[in-house]
PDB file of C-alpha atoms in Angstrom:
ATOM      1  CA  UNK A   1     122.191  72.516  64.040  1.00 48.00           C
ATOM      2  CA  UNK A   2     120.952  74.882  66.604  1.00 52.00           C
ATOM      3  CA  UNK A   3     120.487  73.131  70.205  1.00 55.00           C
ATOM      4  CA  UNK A   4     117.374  72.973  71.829  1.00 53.00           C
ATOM      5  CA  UNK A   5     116.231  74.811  74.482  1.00 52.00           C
ATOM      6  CA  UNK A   6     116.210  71.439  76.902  1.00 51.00           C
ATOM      7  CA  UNK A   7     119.956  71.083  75.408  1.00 50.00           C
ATOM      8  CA  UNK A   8     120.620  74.755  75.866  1.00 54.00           C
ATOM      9  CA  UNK A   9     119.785  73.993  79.821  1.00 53.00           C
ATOM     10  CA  UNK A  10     121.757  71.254  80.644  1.00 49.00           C
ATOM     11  CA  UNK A  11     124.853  72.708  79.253  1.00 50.00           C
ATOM     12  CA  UNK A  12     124.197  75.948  81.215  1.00 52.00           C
ATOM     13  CA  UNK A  13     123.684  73.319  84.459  1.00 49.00           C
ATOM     14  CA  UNK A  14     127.131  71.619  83.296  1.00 42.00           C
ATOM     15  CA  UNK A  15     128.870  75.107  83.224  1.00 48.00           C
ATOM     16  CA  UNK A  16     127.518  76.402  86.423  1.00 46.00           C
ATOM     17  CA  UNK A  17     129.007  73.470  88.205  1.00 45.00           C
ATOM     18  CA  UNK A  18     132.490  73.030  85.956  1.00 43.00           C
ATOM     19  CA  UNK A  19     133.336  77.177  86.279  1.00 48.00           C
ATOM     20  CA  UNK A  20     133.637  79.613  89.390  1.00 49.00           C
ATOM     21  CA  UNK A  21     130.408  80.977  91.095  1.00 59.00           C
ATOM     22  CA  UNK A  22     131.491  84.804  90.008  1.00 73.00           C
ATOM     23  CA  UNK A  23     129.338  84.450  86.912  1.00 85.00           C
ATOM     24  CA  UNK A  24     126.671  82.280  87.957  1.00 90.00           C
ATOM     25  CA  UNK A  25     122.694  83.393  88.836  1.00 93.00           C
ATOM     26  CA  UNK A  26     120.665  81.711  91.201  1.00 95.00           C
ATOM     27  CA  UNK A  27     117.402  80.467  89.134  1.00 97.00           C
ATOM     28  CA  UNK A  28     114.529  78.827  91.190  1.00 96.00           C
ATOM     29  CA  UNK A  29     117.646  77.432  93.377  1.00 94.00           C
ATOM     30  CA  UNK A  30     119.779  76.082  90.385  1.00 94.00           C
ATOM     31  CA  UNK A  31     122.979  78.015  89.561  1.00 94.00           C
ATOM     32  CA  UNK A  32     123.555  78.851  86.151  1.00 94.00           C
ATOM     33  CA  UNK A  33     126.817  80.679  84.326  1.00 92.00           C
ATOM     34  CA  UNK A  34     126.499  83.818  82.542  1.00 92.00           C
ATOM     35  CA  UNK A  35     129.705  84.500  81.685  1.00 90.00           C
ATOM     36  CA  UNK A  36     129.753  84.424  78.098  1.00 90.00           C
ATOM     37  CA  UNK A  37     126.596  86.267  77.881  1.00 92.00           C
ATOM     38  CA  UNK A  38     125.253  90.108  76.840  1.00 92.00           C
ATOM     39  CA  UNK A  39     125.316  91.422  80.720  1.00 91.00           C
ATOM     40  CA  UNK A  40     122.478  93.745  78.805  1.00 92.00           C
ATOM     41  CA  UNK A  41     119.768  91.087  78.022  1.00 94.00           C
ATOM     42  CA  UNK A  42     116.696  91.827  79.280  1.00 95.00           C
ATOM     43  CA  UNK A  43     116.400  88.794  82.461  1.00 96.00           C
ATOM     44  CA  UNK A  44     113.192  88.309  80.750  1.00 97.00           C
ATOM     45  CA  UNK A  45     114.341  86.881  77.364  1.00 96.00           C
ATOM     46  CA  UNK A  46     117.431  85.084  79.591  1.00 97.00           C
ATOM     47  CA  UNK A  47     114.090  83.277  81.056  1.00 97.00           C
ATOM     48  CA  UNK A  48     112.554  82.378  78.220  1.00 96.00           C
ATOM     49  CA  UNK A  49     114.680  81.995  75.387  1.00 95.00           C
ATOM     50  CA  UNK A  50     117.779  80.622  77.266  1.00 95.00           C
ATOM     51  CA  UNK A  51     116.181  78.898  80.354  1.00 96.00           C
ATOM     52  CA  UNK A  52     113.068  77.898  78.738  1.00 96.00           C
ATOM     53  CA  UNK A  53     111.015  78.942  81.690  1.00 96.00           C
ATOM     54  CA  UNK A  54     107.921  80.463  79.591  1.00 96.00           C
ATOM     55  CA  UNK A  55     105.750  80.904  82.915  1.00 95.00           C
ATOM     56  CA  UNK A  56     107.151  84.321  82.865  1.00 96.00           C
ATOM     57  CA  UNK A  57     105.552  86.433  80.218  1.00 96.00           C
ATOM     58  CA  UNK A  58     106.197  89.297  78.263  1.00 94.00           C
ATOM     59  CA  UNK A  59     103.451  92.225  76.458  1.00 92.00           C
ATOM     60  CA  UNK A  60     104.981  95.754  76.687  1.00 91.00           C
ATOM     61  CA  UNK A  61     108.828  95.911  77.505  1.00 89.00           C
ATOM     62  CA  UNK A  62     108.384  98.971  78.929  1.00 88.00           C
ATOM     63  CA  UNK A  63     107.266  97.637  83.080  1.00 89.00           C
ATOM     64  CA  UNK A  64     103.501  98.914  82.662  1.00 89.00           C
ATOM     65  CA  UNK A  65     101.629  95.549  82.210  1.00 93.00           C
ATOM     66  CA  UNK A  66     103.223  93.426  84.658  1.00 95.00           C
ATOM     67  CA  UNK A  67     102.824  89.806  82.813  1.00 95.00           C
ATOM     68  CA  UNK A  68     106.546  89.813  83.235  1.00 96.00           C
ATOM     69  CA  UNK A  69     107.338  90.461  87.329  1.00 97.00           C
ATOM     70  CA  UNK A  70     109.514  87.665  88.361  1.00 97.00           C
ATOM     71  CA  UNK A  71     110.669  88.061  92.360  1.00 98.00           C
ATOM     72  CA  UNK A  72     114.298  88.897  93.166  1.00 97.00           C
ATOM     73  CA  UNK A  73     116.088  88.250  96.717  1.00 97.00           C
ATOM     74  CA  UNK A  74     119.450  89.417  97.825  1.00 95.00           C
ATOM     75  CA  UNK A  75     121.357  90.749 100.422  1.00 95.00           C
ATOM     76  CA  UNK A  76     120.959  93.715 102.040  1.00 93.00           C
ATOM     77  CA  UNK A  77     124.258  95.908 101.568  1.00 89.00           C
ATOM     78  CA  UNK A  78     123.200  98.300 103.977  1.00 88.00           C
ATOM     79  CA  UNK A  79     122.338  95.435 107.247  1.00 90.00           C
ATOM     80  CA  UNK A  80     124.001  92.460 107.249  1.00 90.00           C
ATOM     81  CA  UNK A  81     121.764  89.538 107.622  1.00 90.00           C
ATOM     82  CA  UNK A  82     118.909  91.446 105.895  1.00 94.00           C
ATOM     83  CA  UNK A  83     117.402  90.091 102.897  1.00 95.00           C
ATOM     84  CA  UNK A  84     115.256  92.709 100.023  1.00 95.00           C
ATOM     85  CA  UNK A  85     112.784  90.868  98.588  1.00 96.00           C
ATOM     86  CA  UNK A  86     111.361  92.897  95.359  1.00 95.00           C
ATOM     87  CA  UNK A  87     108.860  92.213  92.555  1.00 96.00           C
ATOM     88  CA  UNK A  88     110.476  93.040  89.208  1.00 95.00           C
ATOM     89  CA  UNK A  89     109.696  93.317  85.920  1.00 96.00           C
ATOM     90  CA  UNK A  90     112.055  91.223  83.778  1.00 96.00           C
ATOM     91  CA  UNK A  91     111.504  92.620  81.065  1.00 95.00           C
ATOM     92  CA  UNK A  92     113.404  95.760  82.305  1.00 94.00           C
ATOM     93  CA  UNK A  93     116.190  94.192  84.237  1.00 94.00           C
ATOM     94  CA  UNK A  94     119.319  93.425  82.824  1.00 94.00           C
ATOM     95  CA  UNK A  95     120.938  89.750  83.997  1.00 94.00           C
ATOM     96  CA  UNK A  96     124.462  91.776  84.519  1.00 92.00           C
ATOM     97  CA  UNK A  97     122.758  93.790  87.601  1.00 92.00           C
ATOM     98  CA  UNK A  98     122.225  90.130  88.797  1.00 92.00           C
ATOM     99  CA  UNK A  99     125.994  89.708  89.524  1.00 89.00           C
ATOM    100  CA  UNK A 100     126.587  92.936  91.280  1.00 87.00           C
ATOM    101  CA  UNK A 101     123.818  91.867  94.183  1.00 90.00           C
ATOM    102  CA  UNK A 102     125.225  89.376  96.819  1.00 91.00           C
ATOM    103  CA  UNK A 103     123.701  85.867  97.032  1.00 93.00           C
ATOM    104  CA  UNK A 104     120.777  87.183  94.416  1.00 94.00           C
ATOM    105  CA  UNK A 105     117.867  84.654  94.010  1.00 96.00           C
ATOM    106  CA  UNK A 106     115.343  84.832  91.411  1.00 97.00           C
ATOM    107  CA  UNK A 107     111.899  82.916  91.866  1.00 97.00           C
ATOM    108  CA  UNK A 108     109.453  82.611  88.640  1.00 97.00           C
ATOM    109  CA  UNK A 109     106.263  81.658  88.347  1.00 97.00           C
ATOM    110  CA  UNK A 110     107.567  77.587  87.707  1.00 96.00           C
ATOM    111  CA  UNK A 111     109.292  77.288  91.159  1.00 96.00           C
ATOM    112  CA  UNK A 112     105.852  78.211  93.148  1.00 96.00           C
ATOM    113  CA  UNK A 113     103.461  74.862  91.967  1.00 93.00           C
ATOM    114  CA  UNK A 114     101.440  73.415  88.906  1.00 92.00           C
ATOM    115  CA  UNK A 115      98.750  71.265  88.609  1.00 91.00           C
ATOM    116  CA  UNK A 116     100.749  68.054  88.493  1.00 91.00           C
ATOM    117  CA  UNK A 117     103.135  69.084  91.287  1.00 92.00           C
ATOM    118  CA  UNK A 118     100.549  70.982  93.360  1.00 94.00           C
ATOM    119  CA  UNK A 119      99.245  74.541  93.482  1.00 94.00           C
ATOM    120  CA  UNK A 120     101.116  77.347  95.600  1.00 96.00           C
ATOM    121  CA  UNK A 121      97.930  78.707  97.723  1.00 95.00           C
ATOM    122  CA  UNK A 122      98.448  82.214  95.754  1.00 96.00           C
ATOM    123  CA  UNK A 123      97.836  80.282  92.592  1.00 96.00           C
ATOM    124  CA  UNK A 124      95.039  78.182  94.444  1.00 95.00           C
ATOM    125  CA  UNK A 125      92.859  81.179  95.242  1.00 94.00           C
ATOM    126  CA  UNK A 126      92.942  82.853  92.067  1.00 94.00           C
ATOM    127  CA  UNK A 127      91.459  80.053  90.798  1.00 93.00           C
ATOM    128  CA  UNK A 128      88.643  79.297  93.011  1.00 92.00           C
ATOM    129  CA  UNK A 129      87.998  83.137  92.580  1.00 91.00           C
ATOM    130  CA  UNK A 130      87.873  82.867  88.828  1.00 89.00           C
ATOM    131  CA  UNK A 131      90.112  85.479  88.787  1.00 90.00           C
ATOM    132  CA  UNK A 132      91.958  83.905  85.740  1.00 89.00           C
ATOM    133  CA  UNK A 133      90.362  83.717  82.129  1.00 86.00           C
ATOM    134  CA  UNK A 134      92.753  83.532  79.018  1.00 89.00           C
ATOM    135  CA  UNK A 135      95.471  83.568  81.878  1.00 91.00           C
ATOM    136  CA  UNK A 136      98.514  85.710  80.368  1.00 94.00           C
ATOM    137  CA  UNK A 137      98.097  87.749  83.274  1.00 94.00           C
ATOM    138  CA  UNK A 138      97.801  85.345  86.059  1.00 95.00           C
ATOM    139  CA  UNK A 139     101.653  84.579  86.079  1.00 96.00           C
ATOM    140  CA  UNK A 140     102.541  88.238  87.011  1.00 96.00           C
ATOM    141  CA  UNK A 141      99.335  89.091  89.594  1.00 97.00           C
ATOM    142  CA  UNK A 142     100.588  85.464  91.305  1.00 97.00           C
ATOM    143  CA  UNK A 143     104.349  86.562  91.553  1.00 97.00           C
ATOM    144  CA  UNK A 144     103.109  90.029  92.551  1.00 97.00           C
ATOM    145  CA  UNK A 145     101.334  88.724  95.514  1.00 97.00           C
ATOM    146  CA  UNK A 146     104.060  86.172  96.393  1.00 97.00           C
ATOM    147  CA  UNK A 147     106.549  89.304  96.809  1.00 97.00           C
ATOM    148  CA  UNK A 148     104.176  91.385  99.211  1.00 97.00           C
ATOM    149  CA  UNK A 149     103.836  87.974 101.392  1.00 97.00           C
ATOM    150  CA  UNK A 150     107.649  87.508 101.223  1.00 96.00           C
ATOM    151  CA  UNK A 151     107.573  91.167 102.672  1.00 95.00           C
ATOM    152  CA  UNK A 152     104.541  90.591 104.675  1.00 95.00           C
ATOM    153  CA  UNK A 153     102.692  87.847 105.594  1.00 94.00           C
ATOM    154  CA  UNK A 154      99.917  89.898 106.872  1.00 93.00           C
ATOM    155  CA  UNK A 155      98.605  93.167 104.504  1.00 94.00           C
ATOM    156  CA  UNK A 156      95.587  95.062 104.921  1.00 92.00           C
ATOM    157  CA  UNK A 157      93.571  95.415 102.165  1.00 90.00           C
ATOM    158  CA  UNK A 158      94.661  98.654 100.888  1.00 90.00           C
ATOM    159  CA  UNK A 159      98.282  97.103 101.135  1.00 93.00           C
ATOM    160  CA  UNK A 160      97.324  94.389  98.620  1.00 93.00           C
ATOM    161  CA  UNK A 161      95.151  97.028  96.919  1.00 91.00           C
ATOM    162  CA  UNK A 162      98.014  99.493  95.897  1.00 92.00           C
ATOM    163  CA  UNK A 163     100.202  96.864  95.110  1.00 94.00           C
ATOM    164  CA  UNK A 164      98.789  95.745  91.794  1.00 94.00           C
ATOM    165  CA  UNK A 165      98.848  99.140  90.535  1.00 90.00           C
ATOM    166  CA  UNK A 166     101.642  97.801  88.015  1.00 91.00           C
ATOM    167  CA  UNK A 167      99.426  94.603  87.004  1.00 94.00           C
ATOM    168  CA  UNK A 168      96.772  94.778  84.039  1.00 92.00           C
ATOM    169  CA  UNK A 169      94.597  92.606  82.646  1.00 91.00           C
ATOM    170  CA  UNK A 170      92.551  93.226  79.461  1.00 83.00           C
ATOM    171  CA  UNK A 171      89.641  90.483  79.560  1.00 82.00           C
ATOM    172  CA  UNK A 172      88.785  89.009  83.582  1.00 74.00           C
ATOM    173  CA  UNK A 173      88.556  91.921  85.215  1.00 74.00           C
ATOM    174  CA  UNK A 174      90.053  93.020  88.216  1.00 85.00           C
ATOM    175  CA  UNK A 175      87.583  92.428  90.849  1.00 86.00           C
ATOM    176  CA  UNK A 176      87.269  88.220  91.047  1.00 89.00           C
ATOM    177  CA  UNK A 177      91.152  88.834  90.891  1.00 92.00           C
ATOM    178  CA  UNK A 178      91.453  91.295  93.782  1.00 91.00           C
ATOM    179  CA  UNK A 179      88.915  88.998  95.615  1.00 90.00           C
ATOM    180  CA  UNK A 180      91.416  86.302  95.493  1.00 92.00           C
ATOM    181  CA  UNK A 181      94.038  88.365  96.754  1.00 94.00           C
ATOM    182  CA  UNK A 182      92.398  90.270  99.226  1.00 92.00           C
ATOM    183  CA  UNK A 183      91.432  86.870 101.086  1.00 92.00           C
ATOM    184  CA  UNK A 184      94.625  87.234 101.991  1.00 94.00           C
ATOM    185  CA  UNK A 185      95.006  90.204 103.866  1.00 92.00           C
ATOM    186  CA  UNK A 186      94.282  90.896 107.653  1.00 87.00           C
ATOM    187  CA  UNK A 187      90.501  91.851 107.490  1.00 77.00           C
ATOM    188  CA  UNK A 188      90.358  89.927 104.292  1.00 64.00           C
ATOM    189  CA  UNK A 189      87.357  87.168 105.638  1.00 55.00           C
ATOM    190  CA  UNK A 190      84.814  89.837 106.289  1.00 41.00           C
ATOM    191  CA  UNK A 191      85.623  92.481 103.966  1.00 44.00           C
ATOM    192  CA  UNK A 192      87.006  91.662 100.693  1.00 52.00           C
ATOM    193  CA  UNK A 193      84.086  91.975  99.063  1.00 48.00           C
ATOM    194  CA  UNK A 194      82.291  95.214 100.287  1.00 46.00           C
ATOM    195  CA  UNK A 195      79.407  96.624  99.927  1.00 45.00           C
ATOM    196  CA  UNK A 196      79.779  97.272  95.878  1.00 48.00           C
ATOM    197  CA  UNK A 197      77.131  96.066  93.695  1.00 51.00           C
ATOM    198  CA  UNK A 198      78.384  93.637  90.750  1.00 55.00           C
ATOM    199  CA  UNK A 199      76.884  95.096  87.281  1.00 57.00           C
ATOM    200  CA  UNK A 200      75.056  91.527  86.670  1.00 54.00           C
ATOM    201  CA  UNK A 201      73.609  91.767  90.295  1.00 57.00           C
ATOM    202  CA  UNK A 202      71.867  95.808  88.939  1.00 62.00           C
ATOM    203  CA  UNK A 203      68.215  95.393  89.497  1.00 65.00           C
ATOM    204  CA  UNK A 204      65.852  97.886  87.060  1.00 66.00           C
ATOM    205  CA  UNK A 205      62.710  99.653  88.664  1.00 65.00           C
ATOM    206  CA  UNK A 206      59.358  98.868  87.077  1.00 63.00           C
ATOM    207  CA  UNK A 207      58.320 102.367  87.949  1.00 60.00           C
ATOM    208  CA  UNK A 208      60.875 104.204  86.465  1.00 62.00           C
ATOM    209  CA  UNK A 209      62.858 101.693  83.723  1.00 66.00           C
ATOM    210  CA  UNK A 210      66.684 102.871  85.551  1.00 65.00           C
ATOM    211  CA  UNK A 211      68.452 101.500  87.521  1.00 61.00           C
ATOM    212  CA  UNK A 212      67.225 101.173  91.117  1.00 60.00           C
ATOM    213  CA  UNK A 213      67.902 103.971  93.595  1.00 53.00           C
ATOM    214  CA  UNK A 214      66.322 102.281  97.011  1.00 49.00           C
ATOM    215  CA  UNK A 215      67.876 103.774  99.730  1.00 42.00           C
ATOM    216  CA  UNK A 216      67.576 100.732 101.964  1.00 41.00           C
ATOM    217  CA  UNK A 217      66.156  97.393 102.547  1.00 42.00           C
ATOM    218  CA  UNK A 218      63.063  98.005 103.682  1.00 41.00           C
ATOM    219  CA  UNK A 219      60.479  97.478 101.105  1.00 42.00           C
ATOM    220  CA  UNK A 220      58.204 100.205 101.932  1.00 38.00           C
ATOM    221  CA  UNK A 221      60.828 102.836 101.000  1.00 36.00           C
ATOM    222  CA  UNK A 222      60.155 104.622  97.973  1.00 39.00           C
ATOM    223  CA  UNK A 223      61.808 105.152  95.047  1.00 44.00           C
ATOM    224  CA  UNK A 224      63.781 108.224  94.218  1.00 39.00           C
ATOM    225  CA  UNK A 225      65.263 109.294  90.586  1.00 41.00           C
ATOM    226  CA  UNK A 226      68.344 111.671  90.185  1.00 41.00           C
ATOM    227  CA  UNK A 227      66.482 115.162  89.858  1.00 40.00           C
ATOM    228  CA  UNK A 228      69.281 115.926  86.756  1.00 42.00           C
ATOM    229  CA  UNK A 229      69.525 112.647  84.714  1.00 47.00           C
ATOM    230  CA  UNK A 230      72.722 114.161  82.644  1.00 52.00           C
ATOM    231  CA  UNK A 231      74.174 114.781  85.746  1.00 61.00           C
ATOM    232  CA  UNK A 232      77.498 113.037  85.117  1.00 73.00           C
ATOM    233  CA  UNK A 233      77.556 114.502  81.604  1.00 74.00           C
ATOM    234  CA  UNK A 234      81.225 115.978  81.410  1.00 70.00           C
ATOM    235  CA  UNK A 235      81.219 117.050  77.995  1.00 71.00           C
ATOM    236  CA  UNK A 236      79.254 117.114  74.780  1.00 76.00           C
ATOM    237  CA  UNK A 237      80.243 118.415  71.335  1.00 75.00           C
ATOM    238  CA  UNK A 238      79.341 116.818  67.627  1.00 76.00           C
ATOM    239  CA  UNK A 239      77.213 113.761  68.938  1.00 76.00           C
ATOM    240  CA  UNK A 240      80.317 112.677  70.773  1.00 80.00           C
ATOM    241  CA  UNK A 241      79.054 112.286  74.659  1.00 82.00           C
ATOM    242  CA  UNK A 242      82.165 112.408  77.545  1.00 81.00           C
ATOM    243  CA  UNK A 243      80.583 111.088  81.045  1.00 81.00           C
ATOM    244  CA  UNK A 244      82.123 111.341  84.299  1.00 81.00           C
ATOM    245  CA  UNK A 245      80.483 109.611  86.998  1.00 82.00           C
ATOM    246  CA  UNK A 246      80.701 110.223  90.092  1.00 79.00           C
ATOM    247  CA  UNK A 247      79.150 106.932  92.281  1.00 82.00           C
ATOM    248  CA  UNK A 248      77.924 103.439  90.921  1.00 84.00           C
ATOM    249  CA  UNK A 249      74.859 104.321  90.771  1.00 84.00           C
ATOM    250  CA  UNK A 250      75.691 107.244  88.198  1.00 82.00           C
ATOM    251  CA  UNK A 251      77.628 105.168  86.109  1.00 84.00           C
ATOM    252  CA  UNK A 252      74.680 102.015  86.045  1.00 85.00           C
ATOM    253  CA  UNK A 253      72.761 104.911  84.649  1.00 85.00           C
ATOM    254  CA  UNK A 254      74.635 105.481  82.081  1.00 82.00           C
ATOM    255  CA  UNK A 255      74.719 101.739  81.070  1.00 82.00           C
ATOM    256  CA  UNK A 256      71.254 101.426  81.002  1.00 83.00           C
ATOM    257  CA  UNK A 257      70.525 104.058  79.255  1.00 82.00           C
ATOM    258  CA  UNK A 258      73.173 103.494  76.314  1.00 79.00           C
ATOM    259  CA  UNK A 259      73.034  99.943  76.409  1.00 76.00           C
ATOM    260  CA  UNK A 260      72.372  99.827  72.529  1.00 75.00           C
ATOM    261  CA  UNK A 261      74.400 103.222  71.640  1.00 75.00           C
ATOM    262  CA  UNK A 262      77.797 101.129  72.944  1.00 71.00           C
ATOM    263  CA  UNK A 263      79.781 102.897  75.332  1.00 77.00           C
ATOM    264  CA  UNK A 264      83.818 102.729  75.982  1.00 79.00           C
ATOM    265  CA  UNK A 265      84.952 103.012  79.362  1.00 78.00           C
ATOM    266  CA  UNK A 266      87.899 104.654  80.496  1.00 75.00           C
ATOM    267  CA  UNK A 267      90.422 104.203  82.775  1.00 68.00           C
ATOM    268  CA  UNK A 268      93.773 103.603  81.498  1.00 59.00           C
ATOM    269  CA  UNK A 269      92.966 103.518  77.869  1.00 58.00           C
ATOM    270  CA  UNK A 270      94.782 100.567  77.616  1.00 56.00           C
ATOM    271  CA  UNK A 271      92.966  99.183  74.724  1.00 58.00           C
ATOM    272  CA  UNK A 272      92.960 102.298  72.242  1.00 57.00           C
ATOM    273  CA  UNK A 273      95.679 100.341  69.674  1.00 55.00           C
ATOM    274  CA  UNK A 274      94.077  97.297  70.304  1.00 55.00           C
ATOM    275  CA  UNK A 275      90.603  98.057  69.336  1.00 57.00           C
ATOM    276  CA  UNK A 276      90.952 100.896  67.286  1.00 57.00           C
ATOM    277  CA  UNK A 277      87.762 101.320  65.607  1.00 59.00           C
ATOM    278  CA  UNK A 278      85.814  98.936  67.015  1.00 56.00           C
ATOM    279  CA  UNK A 279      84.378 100.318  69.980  1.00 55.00           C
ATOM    280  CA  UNK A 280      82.506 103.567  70.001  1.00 57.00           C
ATOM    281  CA  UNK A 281      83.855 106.744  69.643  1.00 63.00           C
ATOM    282  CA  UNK A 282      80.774 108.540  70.773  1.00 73.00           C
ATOM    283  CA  UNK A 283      79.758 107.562  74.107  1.00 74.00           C
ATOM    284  CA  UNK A 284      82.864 108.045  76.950  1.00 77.00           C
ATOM    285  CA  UNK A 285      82.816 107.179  80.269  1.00 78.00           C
ATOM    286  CA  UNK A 286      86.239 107.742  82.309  1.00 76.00           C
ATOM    287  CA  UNK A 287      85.834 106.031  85.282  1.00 74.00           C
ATOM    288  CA  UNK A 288      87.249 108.182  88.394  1.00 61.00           C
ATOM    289  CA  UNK A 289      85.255 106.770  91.128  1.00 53.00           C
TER     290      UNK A 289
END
């Protein structure tokens, strides 16, 4: 009979302490022996399957998703008494390369809080930000941003900006999770949010039935409508439509005025497999901006 994965643990514990260091990882602070182990499995399914620590998740296996990124610490080889502190993804990271860094230290998701032992303030202000919605994401944006505060304890926002470009999530949307992040950086308090208008905050003219193209507050400005209204039209060939906007504005445009065609927006592309056939195929927007 197979042991379980609570079973599994304790004998790992038991043979960390009963057998030379040489072989051991450090875990969330707990040593544990690999020696009789694949050096080549992934540190991801050494996580999971082996330590039972399922905060850490897994999607791709190839390092584009980021659900995975766990944060590894060791010592510098090249300045002694310098520490690197890196996000990784686990997936991609073999637990052998563990034993060839001095004093190595890996941190998952489990070791920063929970709701019965108290939120880490990363965790804390995704939250409030409702930056999290089915949550398979959240684990890897939350170790992500631990690592650049390990690193840095004050980033602008264009720091914490470029350093999700490994993170993706499929169904929150990015910007109540880079709100939450970017509260952390420098000039977070006043400008984290911008000046960028939120799609359910688009206000239609009565005049002209689009979106509206004030050019200030004032109320006594008029109205002014894009001279060319296919203006971000890219390409067109056998009813299929390819847009490329080049502001907000453009792009609301578009919205409204396919908002019963059904329109796919690109970026990544990420969900092609995933919803093959079921969004359109005519209307494209590839979002550039």
């Amino acid at each position: 009979m197979a042991d379980s994965p609570t079973r599994t643990l304790q004998t790992q514990r038991w043979k960390a302490c009963r057998e030379p260091r040489k072989y051991s990882v450090n875990v969330n602070g707990a040593h544990f022996n690999i020696a009789d182990l694949d050096p080549q499995m992934s540190l991801n399914e050494y996580l999971r399957s082996l330590l039972n620590l399922c905060g850490t998740k897994f999607m791709c296996y190839e390092g584009g998703c980021g659900a995975c990124i766990v944060v590894l610490e060791y010592d510098d080889p090249g300045n002694t008494g310098k520490r690197v502190v890196k996000s990784v993804n686990s997936c991609l990271f073999p637990i052998g390369s563990l034993l060839s860094m001095k004093n190595s230290q890996v941190t998952t998701v489990e070791a920063l809080g929970s709701v019965k032992t108290g939120l880490n303030p990363i965790q804390e202000r995704l939250a409030s930000h409702n930056g999290s919605q089915c949550g398979f994401c959240s684990p890897g944006f939350v170790m992500q941003m631990y690592g650049l505060l390990k690193n840095n304890q004050t980033p602008s926002l264009q720091q914490v900006e470029d350093n999700f470009d490994g993170n993706i999530c499929r169904c929150t949307g990015y910007r109540p999770i880079l709100d939450a992040m970017k509260s952390f950086a420098v000039e977070g308090d006043s400008r984290q949010k911008g000046t960028l208008t939120d799609i359910e905050e688009l206000k239609i003219c009565k005049k002209t039935g689009q979106p509206c193209l004030r050019i200030g507050p004032d109320e006594t400005v008029g109205c002014r409508r894009s001279e060319d209204g296919n203006s971000a039209l890219f390409f067109k060939k056998d009813g299929t439509q390819w847009f490329q906007p080049t502001t907000l504005t453009e792009l609301f445009m578009i919205i409204q005025e396919h908002q019963h065609d059904g329109i796919k927006l690109l970026n990544g592309d990420t969900a092609k497999g995933t919803f093959r056939g079921i969004v359109s195929d005519r209307f494209y927007v590839h979002l550039m901006m």
